[in-house]
Amino acid sequence: MSAHPNLAGGHVTIDLGALVSNWQQLAKNAGAAECGAVVKANAYGCGIEPVVEALSRAGCRTYFVTVPEEGIRVKNTAPDSRCFVLNGLFANAAPYYLEHDLTPILGSVPEVETWVATAQSHGSPLPCALHVDSGMNRLGLTLRELERITKNRHLMDYLDPQLLMTHLACADDLGHPKTDVQREVFLQASELLPGVPRSAANSAASLQMDGHEYELARPGIALYGGEALNDVPNPMVPVVTLTGRIVQIREANAGDSIGYGGAETLTRITRIAYLSVGYADGYHRATSNMGVPMRAVSQPARAAYKGTIIKGIGRVSMDLCAFDVTDIPEDEISAGDWIELFGSTIPVDDVARAAGTIGYELLTSIGQRYSRTYLKAEA
Ligand SMILES: *Cc1c(COP(=O)(O)O)cnc(C)c1O
């Protein structure tokens, strides 16, 4: 999973201390509510095991994953934790949830029926979470379905709901009216299950501290230092630093074009640093902003060398990307040096914006060829 640093074209550093301080900040924001952690997609690219270990040490005891495989990794790392599976109960998988003490978040009537049947053959009610769709039209029971289920003794006798959850579609957009509509639906749902702990807050809702915390907050991206709210300065500490190794620096003339498609024509004598990182490593081709349409549509992503900001140049290819280092004195930069692609100088979300996407996608795209270092959280 992690290449030797001398052999890798890029390096990822994950600051577990920053992760823990982000979680502590979110836990504080959650007030009386518990603060869990979403560790799906390999903990947003940061690695389930080290992330769960660090957060558990800091006091986190509830985790959310997408699929049961991820849940098994959580439970192997933190056996005493609770682990909820967001994408529900997969067909034929109930025995694995039981064996590994994973709690499915039941989001459809067939899933509820399957879990009830499992509980019946088990002989006692089984813990689960119920997911109500309050307006996102993604996963979850409709209010009417939830009502029918909660009124059905045959079903409820075998369900032990640990959590009622919903997911907000527009929490990243401050003051979005849909969030209020969803709140109303969720409150109606919670009246059907009095006393059952509730969870609605992702990172964006957690950061708003606006009553979405209920009994359990479940932030993801903010733990990893990414932006959760639009148009608001990001209050979180960066966790992930991605650097690329310079394999060559070469000079080209004004009027020359570089890379595939000859997509960029140089306007001055240019020194170009080629990094051993490309889209196969998750450094998206779109960061160059010159793909199939041949001309740049907006600015390419920037990077940093010892604090100096440099600009991407030409198309990102599978295994290489290029930066203009003309303005850095020749004797101060050479092959073998490392360029920050994102981290504390270049926010991951700025690179994401250049690529027309969000920090979540860049983090979860971090490839397998990097060497990895974990900076330990203080005990
Ligand atoms: C991914 C996810 C979260 C976490 O969202 P962030 O925006 O990363 O905080 C919470 N709840 C559900 C249902 C999710 O799918």
Tab-separated table of C-alpha atoms and ligand atoms in Angstrom:
chain	number	residue	atom	x	y	z
A	1	MET	CA	0.000	0.000	0.000
A	2	SER	CA	2.919	2.359	0.567
A	3	ALA	CA	5.956	2.607	-1.690
A	4	HIS	CA	9.451	3.145	-0.310
A	5	PRO	CA	10.093	6.922	-0.318
A	6	ASN	CA	13.239	6.540	-2.431
A	7	LEU	CA	11.286	4.621	-5.028
A	8	ALA	CA	8.073	6.634	-5.143
A	9	GLY	CA	7.157	9.432	-7.511
A	10	GLY	CA	5.036	11.138	-4.911
A	11	HIS	CA	4.620	11.294	-1.203
A	12	VAL	CA	1.541	11.632	1.004
A	13	THR	CA	1.850	12.871	4.555
A	14	ILE	CA	-1.115	12.469	6.868
A	15	ASP	CA	-1.013	14.521	10.024
A	16	LEU	CA	-2.941	12.527	12.606
A	17	GLY	CA	-2.467	15.328	15.133
A	18	ALA	CA	-4.311	17.699	12.811
A	19	LEU	CA	-7.008	15.061	12.290
A	20	VAL	CA	-7.509	14.680	16.026
A	21	SER	CA	-7.600	18.430	16.580
A	22	ASN	CA	-10.246	18.750	13.854
A	23	TRP	CA	-12.321	16.039	15.519
A	24	GLN	CA	-11.947	17.749	18.893
A	25	GLN	CA	-13.113	21.023	17.359
A	26	LEU	CA	-16.150	19.325	15.826
A	27	ALA	CA	-16.875	17.474	19.066
A	28	LYS	CA	-16.841	20.811	20.862
A	29	ASN	CA	-19.193	22.291	18.254
A	30	ALA	CA	-21.522	19.339	18.778
A	31	GLY	CA	-22.099	20.445	22.359
A	32	ALA	CA	-24.076	17.821	24.234
A	33	ALA	CA	-24.364	15.627	21.142
A	34	GLU	CA	-21.919	12.813	20.555
A	35	CYS	CA	-19.456	13.357	17.715
A	36	GLY	CA	-18.764	10.344	15.515
A	37	ALA	CA	-16.610	10.133	12.424
A	38	VAL	CA	-17.290	9.154	8.838
A	39	VAL	CA	-14.404	6.962	7.669
A	40	LYS	CA	-15.849	5.704	4.390
A	41	ALA	CA	-13.729	5.501	1.232
A	42	ASN	CA	-10.645	4.497	3.216
A	43	ALA	CA	-11.196	7.446	5.533
A	44	TYR	CA	-11.332	9.879	2.614
A	45	GLY	CA	-8.052	8.464	1.329
A	46	CYS	CA	-6.273	8.830	4.669
A	47	GLY	CA	-6.363	5.144	5.654
A	48	ILE	CA	-9.067	3.562	7.822
A	49	GLU	CA	-6.750	1.887	10.333
A	50	PRO	CA	-4.508	4.821	11.327
A	51	VAL	CA	-7.456	7.226	11.301
A	52	VAL	CA	-9.698	5.030	13.452
A	53	GLU	CA	-6.841	4.290	15.825
A	54	ALA	CA	-6.029	7.990	16.295
A	55	LEU	CA	-9.662	9.049	16.677
A	56	SER	CA	-10.473	6.215	19.068
A	57	ARG	CA	-7.550	7.232	21.253
A	58	ALA	CA	-9.005	10.742	21.271
A	59	GLY	CA	-12.361	9.397	22.443
A	60	CYS	CA	-14.372	8.839	19.271
A	61	ARG	CA	-16.501	5.715	19.538
A	62	THR	CA	-18.945	5.790	16.635
A	63	TYR	CA	-17.935	5.336	13.008
A	64	PHE	CA	-19.758	5.397	9.713
A	65	VAL	CA	-18.619	3.473	6.641
A	66	THR	CA	-20.178	2.862	3.244
A	67	VAL	CA	-19.817	-0.895	2.828
A	68	PRO	CA	-19.420	-3.821	5.240
A	69	GLU	CA	-15.812	-4.494	4.156
A	70	GLU	CA	-14.841	-1.075	5.478
A	71	GLY	CA	-16.781	-1.772	8.649
A	72	ILE	CA	-14.806	-4.957	9.288
A	73	ARG	CA	-11.607	-2.898	9.090
A	74	VAL	CA	-13.023	-0.424	11.601
A	75	LYS	CA	-14.016	-3.181	14.023
A	76	ASN	CA	-10.639	-4.880	13.691
A	77	THR	CA	-8.999	-1.587	14.632
A	78	ALA	CA	-11.431	-0.500	17.337
A	79	PRO	CA	-13.376	-3.559	18.546
A	80	ASP	CA	-15.332	-1.591	21.139
A	81	SER	CA	-16.574	1.012	18.676
A	82	ARG	CA	-19.987	1.194	17.061
A	83	CYS	CA	-19.938	0.993	13.305
A	84	PHE	CA	-22.854	1.979	11.092
A	85	VAL	CA	-22.985	0.953	7.441
A	86	LEU	CA	-24.371	3.827	5.389
A	87	ASN	CA	-25.265	1.982	2.226
A	88	GLY	CA	-27.486	-0.330	4.166
A	89	LEU	CA	-27.890	-4.049	4.299
A	90	PHE	CA	-26.526	-5.856	1.266
A	91	ALA	CA	-28.412	-8.935	0.099
A	92	ASN	CA	-27.020	-12.176	1.586
A	93	ALA	CA	-24.657	-10.182	3.779
A	94	ALA	CA	-26.645	-10.203	7.040
A	95	PRO	CA	-24.491	-12.964	8.620
A	96	TYR	CA	-21.385	-10.802	8.114
A	97	TYR	CA	-22.982	-7.823	9.799
A	98	LEU	CA	-23.853	-10.056	12.748
A	99	GLU	CA	-20.489	-11.762	12.912
A	100	HIS	CA	-18.606	-8.455	12.849
A	101	ASP	CA	-21.052	-6.457	14.940
A	102	LEU	CA	-21.814	-3.984	12.155
A	103	THR	CA	-25.011	-1.999	12.353
A	104	PRO	CA	-26.815	-1.614	9.040
A	105	ILE	CA	-28.525	1.672	8.320
A	106	LEU	CA	-31.747	0.332	6.865
A	107	GLY	CA	-32.843	2.573	4.044
A	108	SER	CA	-35.589	0.657	2.252
A	109	VAL	CA	-38.520	-1.602	3.110
A	110	PRO	CA	-36.846	-4.756	1.730
A	111	GLU	CA	-33.786	-4.075	3.879
A	112	VAL	CA	-35.999	-3.742	6.944
A	113	GLU	CA	-37.744	-7.008	6.091
A	114	THR	CA	-34.449	-8.816	5.583
A	115	TRP	CA	-33.104	-7.587	8.921
A	116	VAL	CA	-36.330	-8.598	10.667
A	117	ALA	CA	-36.090	-12.077	9.141
A	118	THR	CA	-32.476	-12.277	10.304
A	119	ALA	CA	-33.536	-11.261	13.805
A	120	GLN	CA	-36.327	-13.842	13.813
A	121	SER	CA	-33.939	-16.649	13.018
A	122	HIS	CA	-31.513	-15.179	15.528
A	123	GLY	CA	-34.321	-15.253	18.109
A	124	SER	CA	-34.097	-11.672	19.365
A	125	PRO	CA	-34.296	-8.100	18.071
A	126	LEU	CA	-31.173	-6.857	16.339
A	127	PRO	CA	-29.612	-3.402	16.505
A	128	CYS	CA	-30.043	-1.279	13.407
A	129	ALA	CA	-30.351	2.306	12.311
A	130	LEU	CA	-33.305	3.582	10.331
A	131	HIS	CA	-32.675	6.020	7.532
A	132	VAL	CA	-35.438	8.398	6.629
A	133	ASP	CA	-35.343	10.332	3.384
A	134	SER	CA	-36.265	13.871	4.320
A	135	GLY	CA	-35.989	15.257	0.812
A	136	MET	CA	-32.719	14.275	-0.788
A	137	ASN	CA	-34.318	11.447	-2.771
A	138	ARG	CA	-31.252	9.304	-2.395
A	139	LEU	CA	-31.413	6.509	0.194
A	140	GLY	CA	-33.899	6.156	3.001
A	141	LEU	CA	-37.465	5.295	3.886
A	142	THR	CA	-40.171	7.771	3.076
A	143	LEU	CA	-41.985	9.233	6.040
A	144	ARG	CA	-44.987	7.101	5.123
A	145	GLU	CA	-42.926	3.914	4.969
A	146	LEU	CA	-41.353	4.708	8.309
A	147	GLU	CA	-44.800	5.279	9.760
A	148	ARG	CA	-46.022	1.928	8.476
A	149	ILE	CA	-42.978	0.167	9.881
A	150	THR	CA	-43.178	1.788	13.294
A	151	LYS	CA	-46.870	0.875	13.564
A	152	ASN	CA	-46.195	-2.763	12.696
A	153	ARG	CA	-45.603	-4.760	15.871
A	154	HIS	CA	-44.419	-7.801	13.915
A	155	LEU	CA	-41.569	-5.741	12.547
A	156	MET	CA	-40.827	-3.578	15.567
A	157	ASP	CA	-40.627	-6.591	17.891
A	158	TYR	CA	-37.511	-7.588	16.021
A	159	LEU	CA	-35.899	-4.208	15.447
A	160	ASP	CA	-33.726	-2.497	18.007
A	161	PRO	CA	-33.250	0.980	16.485
A	162	GLN	CA	-30.066	2.580	17.786
A	163	LEU	CA	-30.333	5.603	15.554
A	164	LEU	CA	-32.704	7.474	13.316
A	165	MET	CA	-30.811	9.264	10.620
A	166	THR	CA	-31.321	11.483	7.652
A	167	HIS	CA	-28.979	13.226	5.259
A	168	LEU	CA	-29.100	16.876	4.254
A	169	ALA	CA	-28.805	17.749	0.579
A	170	CYS	CA	-27.832	21.421	0.840
A	171	ALA	CA	-26.165	21.930	4.212
A	172	ASP	CA	-23.041	23.264	2.475
A	173	ASP	CA	-25.057	26.233	1.292
A	174	LEU	CA	-25.705	28.459	4.323
A	175	GLY	CA	-29.361	29.305	4.828
A	176	HIS	CA	-30.594	27.076	1.990
A	177	PRO	CA	-34.377	26.708	2.323
A	178	LYS	CA	-34.246	22.976	1.591
A	179	THR	CA	-32.430	22.419	4.877
A	180	ASP	CA	-35.428	23.794	6.798
A	181	VAL	CA	-37.828	21.643	4.817
A	182	GLN	CA	-35.725	18.577	5.601
A	183	ARG	CA	-35.579	19.514	9.266
A	184	GLU	CA	-39.378	19.519	9.452
A	185	VAL	CA	-39.662	16.089	7.846
A	186	PHE	CA	-36.961	14.702	10.123
A	187	LEU	CA	-38.681	16.035	13.229
A	188	GLN	CA	-41.921	14.360	12.139
A	189	ALA	CA	-40.007	11.130	11.606
A	190	SER	CA	-38.436	11.344	15.029
A	191	GLU	CA	-41.875	11.617	16.630
A	192	LEU	CA	-42.540	8.110	15.316
A	193	LEU	CA	-39.565	6.785	17.264
A	194	PRO	CA	-39.535	8.645	20.550
A	195	GLY	CA	-36.337	8.240	22.528
A	196	VAL	CA	-34.322	6.930	19.588
A	197	PRO	CA	-31.119	8.998	19.128
A	198	ARG	CA	-31.077	11.101	15.973
A	199	SER	CA	-28.353	12.048	13.516
A	200	ALA	CA	-28.530	14.497	10.634
A	201	ALA	CA	-25.335	16.546	10.677
A	202	ASN	CA	-22.564	16.021	8.166
A	203	SER	CA	-19.549	18.361	8.358
A	204	ALA	CA	-21.379	21.309	6.850
A	205	ALA	CA	-24.282	21.059	9.283
A	206	SER	CA	-21.906	20.435	12.200
A	207	LEU	CA	-19.977	23.607	11.415
A	208	GLN	CA	-23.168	25.646	11.361
A	209	MET	CA	-24.009	24.695	14.971
A	210	ASP	CA	-27.583	25.422	14.069
A	211	GLY	CA	-29.497	22.655	15.787
A	212	HIS	CA	-28.670	19.873	13.337
A	213	GLU	CA	-26.495	18.036	15.826
A	214	TYR	CA	-29.355	16.222	17.609
A	215	GLU	CA	-27.822	13.325	19.539
A	216	LEU	CA	-25.031	12.369	17.141
A	217	ALA	CA	-23.045	14.362	14.598
A	218	ARG	CA	-21.286	12.507	11.793
A	219	PRO	CA	-18.735	14.722	10.083
A	220	GLY	CA	-16.452	13.452	7.331
A	221	ILE	CA	-14.622	15.952	5.156
A	222	ALA	CA	-13.973	18.499	7.910
A	223	LEU	CA	-12.024	15.892	9.894
A	224	TYR	CA	-9.654	15.578	6.970
A	225	GLY	CA	-9.220	19.328	6.644
A	226	GLY	CA	-11.406	19.831	3.566
A	227	GLU	CA	-13.939	22.565	2.958
A	228	ALA	CA	-17.474	21.699	3.974
A	229	LEU	CA	-19.205	25.066	3.687
A	230	ASN	CA	-19.338	27.165	0.539
A	231	ASP	CA	-18.132	30.758	0.582
A	232	VAL	CA	-16.883	30.652	4.172
A	233	PRO	CA	-13.189	30.521	5.167
A	234	ASN	CA	-12.300	26.936	6.020
A	235	PRO	CA	-11.825	26.711	9.805
A	236	MET	CA	-10.221	23.259	9.737
A	237	VAL	CA	-6.525	22.392	9.915
A	238	PRO	CA	-5.066	20.737	6.790
A	239	VAL	CA	-4.399	17.030	7.314
A	240	VAL	CA	-3.101	15.754	3.986
A	241	THR	CA	0.005	16.953	2.157
A	242	LEU	CA	0.738	15.606	-1.291
A	243	THR	CA	4.141	16.190	-2.848
A	244	GLY	CA	5.535	15.130	-6.220
A	245	ARG	CA	9.141	14.343	-7.074
A	246	ILE	CA	10.797	16.398	-9.820
A	247	VAL	CA	12.178	13.921	-12.352
A	248	GLN	CA	13.562	16.521	-14.772
A	249	ILE	CA	13.787	20.207	-15.294
A	250	ARG	CA	14.066	21.289	-18.905
A	251	GLU	CA	13.974	24.473	-20.855
A	252	ALA	CA	11.850	25.284	-23.890
A	253	ASN	CA	11.553	28.348	-26.076
A	254	ALA	CA	8.828	30.897	-26.519
A	255	GLY	CA	6.500	29.582	-29.221
A	256	ASP	CA	7.150	25.921	-28.345
A	257	SER	CA	4.250	23.811	-27.230
A	258	ILE	CA	4.527	21.237	-24.519
A	259	GLY	CA	3.003	17.869	-23.727
A	260	TYR	CA	0.080	16.006	-25.288
A	261	GLY	CA	-1.967	17.817	-27.830
A	262	GLY	CA	0.600	20.600	-27.827
A	263	ALA	CA	-2.111	22.085	-25.716
A	264	GLU	CA	-0.092	24.941	-24.248
A	265	THR	CA	2.156	27.239	-26.245
A	266	LEU	CA	4.885	28.971	-24.276
A	267	THR	CA	5.003	32.753	-24.290
A	268	ARG	CA	8.529	33.011	-22.895
A	269	ILE	CA	11.662	30.927	-22.448
A	270	THR	CA	10.402	28.560	-19.805
A	271	ARG	CA	11.941	26.136	-17.365
A	272	ILE	CA	9.579	23.271	-16.812
A	273	ALA	CA	9.691	20.883	-13.860
A	274	TYR	CA	8.231	17.466	-14.648
A	275	LEU	CA	6.845	15.628	-11.625
A	276	SER	CA	6.421	11.878	-11.379
A	277	VAL	CA	2.728	12.232	-10.581
A	278	GLY	CA	-0.173	12.041	-13.007
A	279	TYR	CA	-3.816	11.252	-13.274
A	280	ALA	CA	-3.101	7.585	-12.554
A	281	ASP	CA	-2.131	8.803	-9.092
A	282	GLY	CA	-5.375	10.687	-8.691
A	283	TYR	CA	-3.920	14.044	-9.686
A	284	HIS	CA	-6.789	14.657	-12.034
A	285	ARG	CA	-6.215	15.509	-15.654
A	286	ALA	CA	-8.790	18.246	-15.221
A	287	THR	CA	-6.385	20.154	-12.927
A	288	SER	CA	-4.603	21.266	-16.092
A	289	ASN	CA	-7.812	22.712	-17.446
A	290	MET	CA	-6.865	21.715	-20.946
A	291	GLY	CA	-8.382	18.443	-21.912
A	292	VAL	CA	-10.430	17.614	-24.943
A	293	PRO	CA	-11.278	21.212	-25.668
A	294	MET	CA	-7.763	22.200	-26.683
A	295	ARG	CA	-7.548	25.585	-25.077
A	296	ALA	CA	-7.436	26.328	-21.406
A	297	VAL	CA	-10.876	27.183	-20.083
A	298	SER	CA	-9.636	28.639	-16.826
A	299	GLN	CA	-6.509	28.695	-14.686
A	300	PRO	CA	-4.715	25.417	-14.082
A	301	ALA	CA	-3.962	24.220	-10.574
A	302	ARG	CA	-1.019	25.737	-8.789
A	303	ALA	CA	1.609	24.069	-6.639
A	304	ALA	CA	4.328	25.273	-4.294
A	305	TYR	CA	8.088	24.930	-4.021
A	306	LYS	CA	9.480	26.026	-0.642
A	307	GLY	CA	6.673	28.525	-0.293
A	308	THR	CA	6.877	29.886	-3.862
A	309	ILE	CA	3.685	29.393	-5.819
A	310	ILE	CA	4.143	27.870	-9.275
A	311	LYS	CA	1.657	27.292	-12.058
A	312	GLY	CA	0.689	24.059	-13.787
A	313	ILE	CA	1.608	23.963	-17.459
A	314	GLY	CA	0.386	21.732	-20.299
A	315	ARG	CA	-1.871	18.735	-19.875
A	316	VAL	CA	-1.513	16.379	-16.949
A	317	SER	CA	-0.672	12.971	-18.366
A	318	MET	CA	-1.050	9.548	-16.786
A	319	ASP	CA	2.250	9.559	-14.949
A	320	LEU	CA	3.583	13.101	-15.221
A	321	CYS	CA	2.557	16.656	-14.657
A	322	ALA	CA	4.463	19.861	-15.312
A	323	PHE	CA	4.975	23.162	-13.513
A	324	ASP	CA	6.545	26.388	-14.668
A	325	VAL	CA	9.601	27.029	-12.460
A	326	THR	CA	11.140	29.792	-14.575
A	327	ASP	CA	10.887	32.277	-11.721
A	328	ILE	CA	12.759	30.101	-9.241
A	329	PRO	CA	16.552	30.649	-9.498
A	330	GLU	CA	18.165	27.759	-11.351
A	331	ASP	CA	20.507	26.813	-8.528
A	332	GLU	CA	17.676	26.577	-6.020
A	333	ILE	CA	15.679	23.782	-7.608
A	334	SER	CA	16.674	20.543	-9.270
A	335	ALA	CA	15.607	17.036	-10.142
A	336	GLY	CA	14.953	15.064	-6.977
A	337	ASP	CA	13.352	18.013	-5.201
A	338	TRP	CA	9.738	17.792	-4.108
A	339	ILE	CA	6.847	20.039	-5.047
A	340	GLU	CA	3.764	20.458	-2.862
A	341	LEU	CA	0.707	19.650	-4.947
A	342	PHE	CA	-1.570	20.344	-2.040
A	343	GLY	CA	-1.164	20.758	1.691
A	344	SER	CA	-0.667	23.730	3.975
A	345	THR	CA	0.481	26.125	1.223
A	346	ILE	CA	-1.916	25.003	-1.516
A	347	PRO	CA	-5.328	24.043	-0.090
A	348	VAL	CA	-6.670	20.816	-1.547
A	349	ASP	CA	-9.893	22.648	-2.318
A	350	ASP	CA	-8.071	25.181	-4.503
A	351	VAL	CA	-6.699	22.345	-6.615
A	352	ALA	CA	-10.178	20.839	-6.684
A	353	ARG	CA	-11.696	24.116	-7.863
A	354	ALA	CA	-9.153	24.288	-10.713
A	355	ALA	CA	-10.290	20.807	-11.690
A	356	GLY	CA	-13.977	21.692	-11.454
A	357	THR	CA	-14.549	19.409	-8.494
A	358	ILE	CA	-14.447	19.255	-4.692
A	359	GLY	CA	-11.716	18.393	-2.199
A	360	TYR	CA	-13.562	15.161	-1.373
A	361	GLU	CA	-12.868	13.854	-4.859
A	362	LEU	CA	-9.164	14.671	-4.797
A	363	LEU	CA	-8.671	13.110	-1.366
A	364	THR	CA	-10.547	9.936	-2.223
A	365	SER	CA	-8.614	9.686	-5.510
A	366	ILE	CA	-5.166	9.574	-3.878
A	367	GLY	CA	-3.506	6.686	-5.674
A	368	GLN	CA	-1.569	3.624	-4.614
A	369	ARG	CA	1.890	4.571	-5.930
A	370	TYR	CA	2.764	7.134	-3.295
A	371	SER	CA	4.910	6.576	-0.262
A	372	ARG	CA	3.023	7.450	2.890
A	373	THR	CA	3.997	8.956	6.204
A	374	TYR	CA	1.755	9.303	9.228
A	375	LEU	CA	2.600	12.045	11.682
A	376	LYS	CA	1.510	10.719	15.040
A	377	ALA	CA	-0.991	12.506	17.212
A	378	GLU	CA	0.350	13.415	20.626
A	379	ALA	CA	-0.722	10.879	23.223
B	1	LIG	C1	-20.481	11.057	3.463
B	1	LIG	C2	-21.600	11.220	4.379
B	1	LIG	C3	-21.455	12.005	5.532
B	1	LIG	C4	-20.249	12.861	5.791
B	1	LIG	O1	-20.326	13.974	4.943
B	1	LIG	P1	-19.230	15.135	4.957
B	1	LIG	O2	-19.777	16.146	4.030
B	1	LIG	O3	-17.973	14.510	4.446
B	1	LIG	O4	-19.088	15.592	6.346
B	1	LIG	C5	-22.505	12.012	6.450
B	1	LIG	N1	-23.636	11.308	6.200
B	1	LIG	C6	-23.813	10.575	5.099
B	1	LIG	C7	-25.089	9.845	4.884
B	1	LIG	C8	-22.809	10.521	4.131
B	1	LIG	O5	-23.001	9.806	3.015
